[in-house]
Amino acid sequence: MKSVSEFRTIMTGNDAVAYGAKLARVKFISAYPITPQTTIVEKLASMIANDELDAKYVEVESEHSALAAVFASELTGVRSYTATSSHGLLYMHEMLHWVAGQRLPIVMSVVNRAIGPPWNIWADQSDTINQRDTGWMQVYSESNQEAMDTIIMGYKIAENADVMLPLMSMEDAFILSHTSEPVSMRNQDLINEYLPDLDLKFRIDPENPMGYGSYDTPDGSFMELKKDMVDSMGKARKVIMQETEKFNEIFETNYGGLVERYRMDDADYAIIAMGTVASTARFVVDKLRGKGMNVGLIRIRYFRPFPYDEILADLKNVKSAGIIDRSVSFGYAGATYSEVVSGLYGRINIPVSSFITGIGGRDVRSEDIENIAETIRKGSNGTYWINVKRVI
Amino acid sequence: MVLVPVSTVSTRNHPTDSWRIQRPTIQYDKCIRCMICWKYCPDNAINIENGDERAPNDRVAKMEYPVIDYNFCKGCGICANECPEKCIDMEFEVIE
């Protein structure tokens, strides 16, 4: 009987993610340093330098070039990896579309950091929410262990023949990236069984030359290619559930698929959150339950594909709900809020409120979430900024 | 299975000559066969062929010479601009 984990140790989220990439046997890495992501690729570079990881590391002059290099290497059928944050991710924006459009199952780590101005390096999910329409799957982790395991599950899901879309795996800046937690190092042999080598069907092959990056016309296949990406996002829902379940069985974990539910079975009120805010919310749920308030938590793991059905199934039985966004969408409510309410429209009619908090890394305290829960209990359809100061 | 944007059809089957507004013409009696136009053509629309009797003298006539592929030349004029002998003329295309 193999042990599911080789050992358990204390490490930062960024180290955990680097070990996740190592366990996934990535063969090519290209990245450009940006706080708070830098220590991920520093760790990987040192693994390569110390012969702990058999991979090629290419230094480039920008994030746009980093993803372009990874695009090219993945296109030759080599499992490739990169990581970035904030402005670096924005600089990659064009290449994000190229990678997804070329159907390359690349996994990238993004450490969620605020977008300037003013310069700010702290936790804020606006950077990845900005990229929601690029065709990448998006996962938001809540612990260092989950961040590590998501890289491995990410490649398995992305490389599925019915999916073939890239995946972004998120950590909240510093709260996960630079905070040490106990993490179990997965058994490499079991990972190898779970995640076979990449076999890319349409890869660059001198024996079988094809055109890549060609042009297409309005009457060609352009529209069909885009629709196929949407169809694959739909199929990814099932694949995510299957592969997460398989991982849970092998490694004795209990990750939810697209969402994770906490005390929702008998809940009258629901808090919906994503990333590390959900950990604080879970603590608050227990506290308020002790005071007799029947509140539950839905933690969104996958923002793309978006878990409409899962959220709808849970919200059918509650009186009201509220959504916490750690990102800003100028001109409307929180991004997660608008996704959720559009999924509910015409199917169930309950008050749903939007809460914006933790912007630019401002601390999200348990008392903030208690206030949020109280507003949800009153039943409201408003948008609220929580813990925002009066600026004169 | 998913749809992947790769093309198995050669771009040779997709001529781009209709994009051209101005047409470059090489004056072979002045051309010194330096091949600078071939090097600079951004579209690989200048090919190299063997010996041509239109050359200014016998020595040059035995050399390889540049030939513009009008199926793919988009008429950018970079060849005319770079030609050290100024022997590539750019003239507006005439639609007959």
Short mmCIF file of C-alpha atoms in Angstrom, two decimals:
data_model
loop_
_atom_site.label_atom_id
_atom_site.label_comp_id
_atom_site.label_asym_id
_atom_site.label_seq_id
_atom_site.Cartn_x
_atom_site.Cartn_y
_atom_site.Cartn_z
CA MET A 1 0.00 0.00 0.00
CA LYS A 2 1.52 3.26 -1.14
CA SER A 3 1.31 6.23 1.14
CA VAL A 4 -0.73 8.96 -0.57
CA SER A 5 1.72 11.58 0.65
CA GLU A 6 5.48 11.30 0.84
CA PHE A 7 5.73 13.67 3.80
CA ARG A 8 3.96 16.60 5.42
CA THR A 9 5.75 19.88 5.99
CA ILE A 10 5.29 23.61 6.44
CA MET A 11 5.52 25.71 3.29
CA THR A 12 4.23 28.91 1.70
CA GLY A 13 1.50 28.86 -0.93
CA ASN A 14 4.02 29.79 -3.60
CA ASP A 15 6.33 26.91 -2.66
CA ALA A 16 3.34 24.57 -2.64
CA VAL A 17 2.40 25.72 -6.14
CA ALA A 18 5.99 25.23 -7.37
CA TYR A 19 5.96 21.67 -6.00
CA GLY A 20 2.57 21.19 -7.68
CA ALA A 21 4.17 22.06 -11.03
CA LYS A 22 7.09 19.72 -10.26
CA LEU A 23 4.71 16.87 -9.37
CA ALA A 24 2.84 17.53 -12.64
CA ARG A 25 6.19 16.92 -14.43
CA VAL A 26 6.22 20.21 -16.35
CA LYS A 27 8.98 20.21 -18.97
CA PHE A 28 9.06 23.88 -19.91
CA ILE A 29 8.76 27.04 -17.82
CA SER A 30 8.99 30.64 -18.93
CA ALA A 31 8.15 33.56 -16.68
CA TYR A 32 8.87 37.17 -15.82
CA PRO A 33 9.15 38.14 -12.15
CA ILE A 34 6.34 40.12 -10.51
CA THR A 35 5.46 40.39 -6.84
CA PRO A 36 3.83 38.35 -5.30
CA GLN A 37 4.28 35.58 -7.87
CA THR A 38 8.09 35.74 -8.12
CA THR A 39 8.89 33.12 -5.49
CA ILE A 40 6.99 30.44 -7.46
CA VAL A 41 9.29 30.61 -10.46
CA GLU A 42 12.34 31.29 -8.24
CA LYS A 43 11.63 27.99 -6.52
CA LEU A 44 11.19 26.21 -9.86
CA ALA A 45 14.40 27.77 -11.23
CA SER A 46 16.33 26.53 -8.20
CA MET A 47 14.82 23.03 -8.60
CA ILE A 48 16.07 22.97 -12.20
CA ALA A 49 19.49 24.33 -11.19
CA ASN A 50 19.79 21.60 -8.51
CA ASP A 51 18.72 18.83 -10.92
CA GLU A 52 15.57 18.16 -8.92
CA LEU A 53 13.38 18.94 -11.93
CA ASP A 54 14.06 17.96 -15.53
CA ALA A 55 12.73 21.01 -17.36
CA LYS A 56 13.87 23.91 -19.51
CA TYR A 57 13.60 27.39 -17.99
CA VAL A 58 13.56 30.37 -20.35
CA GLU A 59 14.00 33.92 -19.09
CA VAL A 60 12.20 36.55 -21.14
CA GLU A 61 11.79 40.31 -21.15
CA SER A 62 8.06 40.52 -20.42
CA GLU A 63 4.96 38.57 -19.46
CA HIS A 64 3.65 38.83 -23.02
CA SER A 65 6.81 37.03 -24.17
CA ALA A 66 6.61 34.53 -21.30
CA LEU A 67 3.20 33.32 -22.40
CA ALA A 68 4.26 33.45 -26.05
CA ALA A 69 7.22 31.15 -25.22
CA VAL A 70 4.93 28.82 -23.28
CA PHE A 71 2.44 28.88 -26.18
CA ALA A 72 5.19 27.75 -28.56
CA SER A 73 6.57 25.02 -26.31
CA GLU A 74 3.11 23.61 -25.52
CA LEU A 75 2.39 23.57 -29.26
CA THR A 76 5.28 21.11 -29.69
CA GLY A 77 3.51 18.76 -27.27
CA VAL A 78 5.57 19.58 -24.16
CA ARG A 79 3.71 20.20 -20.88
CA SER A 80 4.42 23.87 -20.10
CA TYR A 81 3.86 26.21 -17.18
CA THR A 82 4.06 29.88 -16.24
CA ALA A 83 2.97 32.11 -13.39
CA THR A 84 2.17 35.79 -12.99
CA SER A 85 0.18 38.44 -11.10
CA SER A 86 -1.72 41.67 -11.60
CA HIS A 87 -0.13 43.96 -14.22
CA GLY A 88 1.86 41.02 -15.59
CA LEU A 89 -1.39 39.19 -16.26
CA LEU A 90 -2.86 42.26 -17.95
CA TYR A 91 0.23 42.45 -20.15
CA MET A 92 -0.43 38.80 -21.15
CA HIS A 93 -4.00 39.57 -22.17
CA GLU A 94 -3.51 39.14 -25.91
CA MET A 95 -1.62 35.87 -25.49
CA LEU A 96 -4.33 34.55 -23.16
CA HIS A 97 -6.69 34.60 -26.15
CA TRP A 98 -4.08 32.97 -28.40
CA VAL A 99 -3.47 30.10 -25.97
CA ALA A 100 -7.17 29.41 -25.41
CA GLY A 101 -8.06 29.87 -29.08
CA GLN A 102 -5.32 27.43 -30.14
CA ARG A 103 -6.80 24.95 -27.59
CA LEU A 104 -3.56 24.54 -25.64
CA PRO A 105 -4.08 22.95 -22.20
CA ILE A 106 -1.57 25.16 -20.37
CA VAL A 107 -1.88 25.64 -16.62
CA MET A 108 -0.82 29.00 -15.21
CA SER A 109 -0.68 30.14 -11.61
CA VAL A 110 -1.91 33.63 -10.87
CA VAL A 111 -1.36 35.22 -7.47
CA ASN A 112 -4.27 37.66 -7.22
CA ARG A 113 -2.95 41.19 -6.70
CA ALA A 114 -4.53 44.63 -7.06
CA ILE A 115 -4.26 46.64 -10.27
CA GLY A 116 -2.90 50.19 -10.10
CA PRO A 117 -3.01 53.10 -9.89
CA PRO A 118 -1.96 53.57 -7.18
CA TRP A 119 0.62 50.78 -7.01
CA ASN A 120 -0.55 48.10 -4.62
CA ILE A 121 0.79 44.56 -4.25
CA TRP A 122 -1.88 43.10 -1.97
CA ALA A 123 -4.76 40.65 -2.43
CA ASP A 124 -7.49 41.68 -4.89
CA GLN A 125 -9.08 39.44 -7.52
CA SER A 126 -9.70 42.22 -10.06
CA ASP A 127 -6.74 41.04 -12.17
CA THR A 128 -8.18 37.62 -12.99
CA ILE A 129 -11.81 38.74 -13.06
CA ASN A 130 -10.63 41.11 -15.82
CA GLN A 131 -9.61 37.99 -17.82
CA ARG A 132 -12.84 36.04 -17.46
CA ASP A 133 -13.73 36.23 -21.17
CA THR A 134 -10.41 34.92 -22.51
CA GLY A 135 -11.45 31.24 -22.66
CA TRP A 136 -9.39 30.09 -19.66
CA MET A 137 -10.89 28.02 -16.87
CA GLN A 138 -10.46 29.77 -13.52
CA VAL A 139 -10.01 28.13 -10.10
CA TYR A 140 -9.72 30.05 -6.84
CA SER A 141 -8.00 28.17 -4.00
CA GLU A 142 -8.42 28.72 -0.32
CA SER A 143 -5.43 26.86 1.15
CA ASN A 144 -1.83 26.10 0.20
CA GLN A 145 -2.66 22.42 -0.16
CA GLU A 146 -5.51 23.20 -2.51
CA ALA A 147 -3.24 25.51 -4.54
CA MET A 148 -0.75 22.65 -4.97
CA ASP A 149 -3.36 20.02 -5.80
CA THR A 150 -5.16 22.35 -8.24
CA ILE A 151 -2.07 22.51 -10.48
CA ILE A 152 -2.12 18.70 -10.78
CA MET A 153 -5.91 18.44 -11.23
CA GLY A 154 -5.70 21.45 -13.55
CA TYR A 155 -3.48 19.67 -16.09
CA LYS A 156 -5.67 16.55 -15.91
CA ILE A 157 -8.83 18.58 -16.61
CA ALA A 158 -7.31 20.91 -19.20
CA GLU A 159 -5.76 18.01 -21.18
CA ASN A 160 -9.04 16.06 -21.34
CA ALA A 161 -9.92 15.41 -25.00
CA ASP A 162 -13.35 17.03 -24.56
CA VAL A 163 -11.97 20.14 -22.82
CA MET A 164 -8.59 21.22 -24.29
CA LEU A 165 -8.74 24.67 -22.72
CA PRO A 166 -6.11 26.37 -20.53
CA LEU A 167 -6.59 26.81 -16.79
CA MET A 168 -5.67 29.59 -14.37
CA SER A 169 -5.12 28.57 -10.77
CA MET A 170 -5.39 31.40 -8.26
CA GLU A 171 -3.98 32.19 -4.83
CA ASP A 172 -4.77 35.36 -2.89
CA ALA A 173 -1.63 37.53 -2.59
CA PHE A 174 0.31 37.03 0.66
CA ILE A 175 -2.69 35.47 2.46
CA LEU A 176 -1.74 32.26 0.65
CA SER A 177 1.31 33.10 -1.46
CA HIS A 178 3.64 34.09 1.39
CA THR A 179 1.93 32.44 4.38
CA SER A 180 3.19 29.09 5.62
CA GLU A 181 0.77 26.24 6.25
CA PRO A 182 1.11 22.48 6.67
CA VAL A 183 1.12 20.86 3.22
CA SER A 184 1.25 17.16 2.27
CA MET A 185 3.71 16.39 -0.51
CA ARG A 186 1.88 14.05 -2.85
CA ASN A 187 3.33 10.71 -3.81
CA GLN A 188 4.96 11.10 -7.23
CA ASP A 189 4.11 7.54 -8.34
CA LEU A 190 0.42 8.07 -7.62
CA ILE A 191 0.51 11.43 -9.43
CA ASN A 192 2.11 9.69 -12.43
CA GLU A 193 -0.75 7.19 -12.49
CA TYR A 194 -3.35 9.96 -12.14
CA LEU A 195 -1.76 12.31 -14.66
CA PRO A 196 -0.25 10.58 -17.72
CA ASP A 197 2.13 12.34 -20.13
CA LEU A 198 0.67 14.96 -22.45
CA ASP A 199 -0.30 13.62 -25.87
CA LEU A 200 -1.18 16.70 -27.90
CA LYS A 201 -2.95 15.70 -31.09
CA PHE A 202 -2.33 18.85 -33.17
CA ARG A 203 1.27 19.56 -32.25
CA ILE A 204 4.06 20.95 -34.40
CA ASP A 205 5.52 17.94 -36.16
CA PRO A 206 8.04 18.29 -39.03
CA GLU A 207 6.79 14.95 -40.43
CA ASN A 208 3.28 16.33 -40.70
CA PRO A 209 3.48 20.08 -41.37
CA MET A 210 0.39 22.22 -40.72
CA GLY A 211 -0.30 25.94 -40.55
CA TYR A 212 -0.66 27.54 -37.11
CA GLY A 213 -1.90 31.07 -36.53
CA SER A 214 -3.40 31.25 -40.01
CA TYR A 215 -6.24 33.56 -40.89
CA ASP A 216 -9.90 32.75 -41.35
CA THR A 217 -12.76 34.49 -43.09
CA PRO A 218 -16.34 35.35 -42.08
CA ASP A 219 -17.53 32.38 -44.14
CA GLY A 220 -14.79 30.04 -42.84
CA SER A 221 -14.71 28.29 -39.46
CA PHE A 222 -14.04 31.26 -37.18
CA MET A 223 -17.51 31.38 -35.64
CA GLU A 224 -17.62 27.57 -35.24
CA LEU A 225 -14.24 27.56 -33.48
CA LYS A 226 -15.50 30.10 -30.93
CA LYS A 227 -18.72 28.17 -30.34
CA ASP A 228 -16.71 24.99 -29.86
CA MET A 229 -14.80 26.71 -27.02
CA VAL A 230 -18.11 27.52 -25.34
CA ASP A 231 -19.28 23.92 -25.82
CA SER A 232 -16.03 22.65 -24.31
CA MET A 233 -16.47 24.93 -21.29
CA GLY A 234 -19.85 23.22 -20.86
CA LYS A 235 -18.33 19.74 -21.13
CA ALA A 236 -15.60 20.80 -18.69
CA ARG A 237 -18.21 20.92 -15.87
CA LYS A 238 -18.60 17.13 -15.97
CA VAL A 239 -14.87 16.54 -16.42
CA ILE A 240 -14.10 18.78 -13.42
CA MET A 241 -16.50 16.76 -11.25
CA GLN A 242 -15.08 13.40 -12.46
CA GLU A 243 -11.42 14.35 -12.12
CA THR A 244 -11.86 16.03 -8.74
CA GLU A 245 -13.68 12.92 -7.50
CA LYS A 246 -10.88 10.70 -8.83
CA PHE A 247 -8.27 12.86 -7.09
CA ASN A 248 -10.28 12.75 -3.85
CA GLU A 249 -10.38 8.95 -3.99
CA ILE A 250 -6.65 8.55 -4.58
CA PHE A 251 -5.41 11.22 -2.19
CA GLU A 252 -8.11 11.01 0.48
CA THR A 253 -9.08 14.65 0.03
CA ASN A 254 -12.56 16.14 -0.15
CA TYR A 255 -12.46 18.96 -2.66
CA GLY A 256 -15.79 20.11 -3.99
CA GLY A 257 -16.06 20.29 -7.76
CA LEU A 258 -17.14 23.66 -9.07
CA VAL A 259 -18.36 24.82 -5.64
CA GLU A 260 -17.85 23.79 -2.04
CA ARG A 261 -20.86 23.90 0.28
CA TYR A 262 -20.69 24.48 4.01
CA ARG A 263 -23.74 23.99 6.28
CA MET A 264 -26.07 24.71 3.36
CA ASP A 265 -28.42 21.74 3.91
CA ASP A 266 -30.64 23.51 6.44
CA ALA A 267 -29.56 27.11 5.73
CA ASP A 268 -32.04 29.99 5.51
CA TYR A 269 -29.41 32.47 4.35
CA ALA A 270 -26.45 31.94 2.04
CA ILE A 271 -23.10 33.71 1.83
CA ILE A 272 -21.29 33.20 -1.48
CA ALA A 273 -17.56 33.89 -1.54
CA MET A 274 -14.41 32.97 -3.45
CA GLY A 275 -10.79 32.49 -2.36
CA THR A 276 -9.53 33.06 1.18
CA VAL A 277 -12.49 35.26 2.17
CA ALA A 278 -14.43 31.99 2.24
CA SER A 279 -12.25 30.72 5.11
CA THR A 280 -13.19 33.70 7.24
CA ALA A 281 -16.82 33.29 6.15
CA ARG A 282 -16.78 29.65 7.29
CA PHE A 283 -15.62 30.76 10.73
CA VAL A 284 -18.42 33.36 10.81
CA VAL A 285 -21.01 30.77 9.74
CA ASP A 286 -20.12 28.64 12.76
CA LYS A 287 -20.22 31.64 15.06
CA LEU A 288 -23.63 32.83 13.82
CA ARG A 289 -25.03 29.30 13.91
CA GLY A 290 -24.12 29.34 17.62
CA LYS A 291 -26.25 32.47 17.95
CA GLY A 292 -29.19 30.75 16.23
CA MET A 293 -28.86 32.23 12.72
CA ASN A 294 -29.23 29.54 10.05
CA VAL A 295 -26.57 30.72 7.64
CA GLY A 296 -24.51 28.65 5.20
CA LEU A 297 -21.63 29.20 2.81
CA ILE A 298 -21.13 28.44 -0.88
CA ARG A 299 -17.50 28.77 -1.88
CA ILE A 300 -17.05 29.19 -5.61
CA ARG A 301 -13.96 27.23 -6.73
CA TYR A 302 -14.48 27.55 -10.48
CA PHE A 303 -15.43 30.99 -11.80
CA ARG A 304 -15.08 29.64 -15.37
CA PRO A 305 -16.97 27.52 -16.23
CA PHE A 306 -19.41 29.25 -13.88
CA PRO A 307 -21.39 26.94 -11.54
CA TYR A 308 -24.91 28.30 -12.21
CA ASP A 309 -26.69 24.99 -11.62
CA GLU A 310 -24.88 24.19 -8.39
CA ILE A 311 -25.60 27.63 -6.94
CA LEU A 312 -29.22 27.55 -8.12
CA ALA A 313 -29.78 24.15 -6.48
CA ASP A 314 -28.62 25.54 -3.14
CA LEU A 315 -30.37 28.89 -3.34
CA LYS A 316 -33.76 27.23 -4.01
CA ASN A 317 -34.09 26.56 -0.30
CA VAL A 318 -32.89 29.85 1.19
CA LYS A 319 -34.74 33.08 2.00
CA SER A 320 -32.00 35.41 0.83
CA ALA A 321 -28.35 35.40 -0.26
CA GLY A 322 -25.38 37.73 -0.54
CA ILE A 323 -22.28 37.60 -2.69
CA ILE A 324 -18.89 38.86 -1.57
CA ASP A 325 -16.59 40.11 -4.34
CA ARG A 326 -12.94 40.93 -3.82
CA SER A 327 -12.83 42.70 -7.17
CA VAL A 328 -14.22 45.83 -8.77
CA SER A 329 -16.31 46.10 -11.89
CA PHE A 330 -16.80 49.77 -12.63
CA GLY A 331 -20.36 50.70 -13.52
CA TYR A 332 -22.19 47.73 -12.07
CA ALA A 333 -22.25 45.46 -9.00
CA GLY A 334 -19.62 42.81 -8.17
CA ALA A 335 -18.71 40.44 -11.00
CA THR A 336 -19.69 37.28 -9.12
CA TYR A 337 -22.95 38.95 -8.11
CA SER A 338 -23.93 39.70 -11.70
CA GLU A 339 -23.06 36.12 -12.73
CA VAL A 340 -25.14 34.62 -9.93
CA VAL A 341 -28.24 36.81 -10.36
CA SER A 342 -28.29 36.26 -14.13
CA GLY A 343 -28.28 32.50 -13.42
CA LEU A 344 -31.18 32.85 -11.00
CA TYR A 345 -33.33 35.15 -13.11
CA GLY A 346 -36.70 33.62 -13.98
CA ARG A 347 -35.97 30.51 -11.96
CA ILE A 348 -36.06 31.66 -8.35
CA ASN A 349 -36.89 35.04 -6.94
CA ILE A 350 -35.12 35.83 -3.67
CA PRO A 351 -33.33 38.98 -2.49
CA VAL A 352 -29.63 38.83 -3.46
CA SER A 353 -27.21 41.54 -2.39
CA SER A 354 -23.72 42.42 -3.61
CA PHE A 355 -20.84 43.12 -1.21
CA ILE A 356 -17.55 44.61 -2.36
CA THR A 357 -14.73 44.30 0.16
CA GLY A 358 -11.04 43.57 0.64
CA ILE A 359 -10.07 45.76 -2.31
CA GLY A 360 -6.33 46.46 -2.56
CA GLY A 361 -5.71 43.91 0.19
CA ARG A 362 -7.78 45.64 2.88
CA ASP A 363 -8.32 43.13 5.66
CA VAL A 364 -11.63 41.26 5.51
CA ARG A 365 -12.44 40.75 9.19
CA SER A 366 -14.91 38.34 10.72
CA GLU A 367 -16.96 41.31 11.98
CA ASP A 368 -17.24 42.55 8.37
CA ILE A 369 -18.71 39.22 7.33
CA GLU A 370 -21.05 39.26 10.37
CA ASN A 371 -22.34 42.64 9.14
CA ILE A 372 -22.74 41.15 5.67
CA ALA A 373 -24.72 38.21 7.10
CA GLU A 374 -26.98 40.64 9.00
CA THR A 375 -27.68 42.59 5.79
CA ILE A 376 -28.44 39.32 3.97
CA ARG A 377 -30.85 38.32 6.77
CA LYS A 378 -32.78 41.57 6.33
CA GLY A 379 -33.24 40.70 2.64
CA SER A 380 -31.82 43.29 0.29
CA ASN A 381 -31.04 43.73 -3.40
CA GLY A 382 -28.47 46.46 -2.88
CA THR A 383 -24.76 46.81 -3.56
CA TYR A 384 -22.67 47.54 -0.47
CA TRP A 385 -19.03 48.50 -0.02
CA ILE A 386 -17.89 46.97 3.26
CA ASN A 387 -15.23 48.50 5.52
CA VAL A 388 -14.71 51.49 3.23
CA LYS A 389 -13.46 54.72 4.80
CA ARG A 390 -14.91 58.17 4.35
CA VAL A 391 -12.35 60.05 2.25
CA ILE A 392 -12.57 63.84 2.21
CA MET B 1 -12.96 15.91 -29.40
CA VAL B 2 -12.59 19.63 -29.92
CA LEU B 3 -12.15 21.90 -32.94
CA VAL B 4 -8.56 23.12 -33.27
CA PRO B 5 -7.54 25.99 -35.57
CA VAL B 6 -4.84 24.42 -37.75
CA SER B 7 -4.69 24.66 -41.51
CA THR B 8 -3.65 21.82 -43.77
CA VAL B 9 -4.15 23.91 -46.90
CA SER B 10 -1.07 25.71 -48.23
CA THR B 11 -1.14 29.50 -48.41
CA ARG B 12 -0.07 28.97 -52.05
CA ASN B 13 -3.75 28.36 -52.70
CA HIS B 14 -4.64 31.81 -51.38
CA PRO B 15 -3.16 34.46 -53.68
CA THR B 16 -3.03 37.99 -52.27
CA ASP B 17 -2.39 39.88 -55.52
CA SER B 18 -5.72 41.70 -55.30
CA TRP B 19 -4.41 43.58 -52.24
CA ARG B 20 -1.91 45.44 -54.43
CA ILE B 21 -2.36 49.12 -55.29
CA GLN B 22 1.11 49.71 -56.76
CA ARG B 23 3.03 47.20 -58.87
CA PRO B 24 6.83 46.89 -58.65
CA THR B 25 8.69 46.25 -61.91
CA ILE B 26 12.40 45.39 -62.01
CA GLN B 27 14.43 46.97 -64.85
CA TYR B 28 16.67 43.99 -65.59
CA ASP B 29 19.08 45.94 -67.76
CA LYS B 30 19.99 48.08 -64.73
CA CYS B 31 19.69 45.38 -62.04
CA ILE B 32 23.08 44.32 -60.61
CA ARG B 33 21.68 41.07 -59.07
CA CYS B 34 22.58 42.08 -55.50
CA MET B 35 19.41 40.35 -54.21
CA ILE B 36 18.78 43.06 -51.63
CA CYS B 37 15.13 43.17 -52.77
CA TRP B 38 14.86 39.41 -52.16
CA LYS B 39 16.28 39.80 -48.68
CA TYR B 40 13.98 42.66 -47.73
CA CYS B 41 10.69 41.36 -49.19
CA PRO B 42 8.52 40.83 -46.08
CA ASP B 43 6.27 38.36 -47.87
CA ASN B 44 8.80 36.06 -49.61
CA ALA B 45 7.21 37.22 -52.86
CA ILE B 46 10.53 37.59 -54.66
CA ASN B 47 12.03 34.35 -55.95
CA ILE B 48 15.50 33.62 -57.28
CA GLU B 49 15.92 32.19 -60.77
CA ASN B 50 18.89 31.29 -62.94
CA GLY B 51 20.69 33.32 -65.64
CA ASP B 52 18.83 35.92 -67.71
CA GLU B 53 19.80 37.39 -71.12
CA ARG B 54 18.28 40.78 -70.24
CA ALA B 55 21.36 41.46 -68.07
CA PRO B 56 23.54 44.53 -68.85
CA ASN B 57 26.57 42.32 -69.66
CA ASP B 58 27.57 38.65 -70.10
CA ARG B 59 29.01 38.31 -66.61
CA VAL B 60 25.77 39.42 -64.97
CA ALA B 61 23.71 37.35 -67.42
CA LYS B 62 25.16 34.16 -65.89
CA MET B 63 24.16 35.19 -62.34
CA GLU B 64 20.99 34.32 -60.45
CA TYR B 65 18.36 37.06 -60.65
CA PRO B 66 15.26 38.17 -58.66
CA VAL B 67 11.75 37.57 -60.02
CA ILE B 68 8.68 39.08 -58.38
CA ASP B 69 5.81 36.65 -57.77
CA TYR B 70 2.82 38.79 -58.66
CA ASN B 71 0.43 36.24 -57.13
CA PHE B 72 1.65 37.17 -53.68
CA CYS B 73 3.29 40.63 -53.96
CA LYS B 74 1.12 43.07 -51.97
CA GLY B 75 2.84 46.12 -53.46
CA CYS B 76 4.38 47.49 -50.25
CA GLY B 77 7.31 49.01 -52.16
CA ILE B 78 10.01 48.01 -49.67
CA CYS B 79 12.01 46.40 -52.50
CA ALA B 80 11.91 49.64 -54.53
CA ASN B 81 12.92 51.66 -51.51
CA GLU B 82 15.86 49.39 -50.64
CA CYS B 83 17.17 48.85 -54.21
CA PRO B 84 20.67 50.47 -54.34
CA GLU B 85 20.42 50.99 -58.13
CA LYS B 86 16.89 52.45 -57.92
CA CYS B 87 15.87 50.10 -60.70
CA ILE B 88 12.54 48.91 -59.27
CA ASP B 89 9.66 51.12 -60.46
CA MET B 90 6.39 51.39 -58.56
CA GLU B 91 3.39 52.11 -60.79
CA PHE B 92 -0.29 52.18 -60.00
CA GLU B 93 -2.14 49.04 -60.98
CA VAL B 94 -4.54 49.50 -63.86
CA ILE B 95 -7.79 47.55 -63.71
CA GLU B 96 -8.72 46.50 -67.22
#
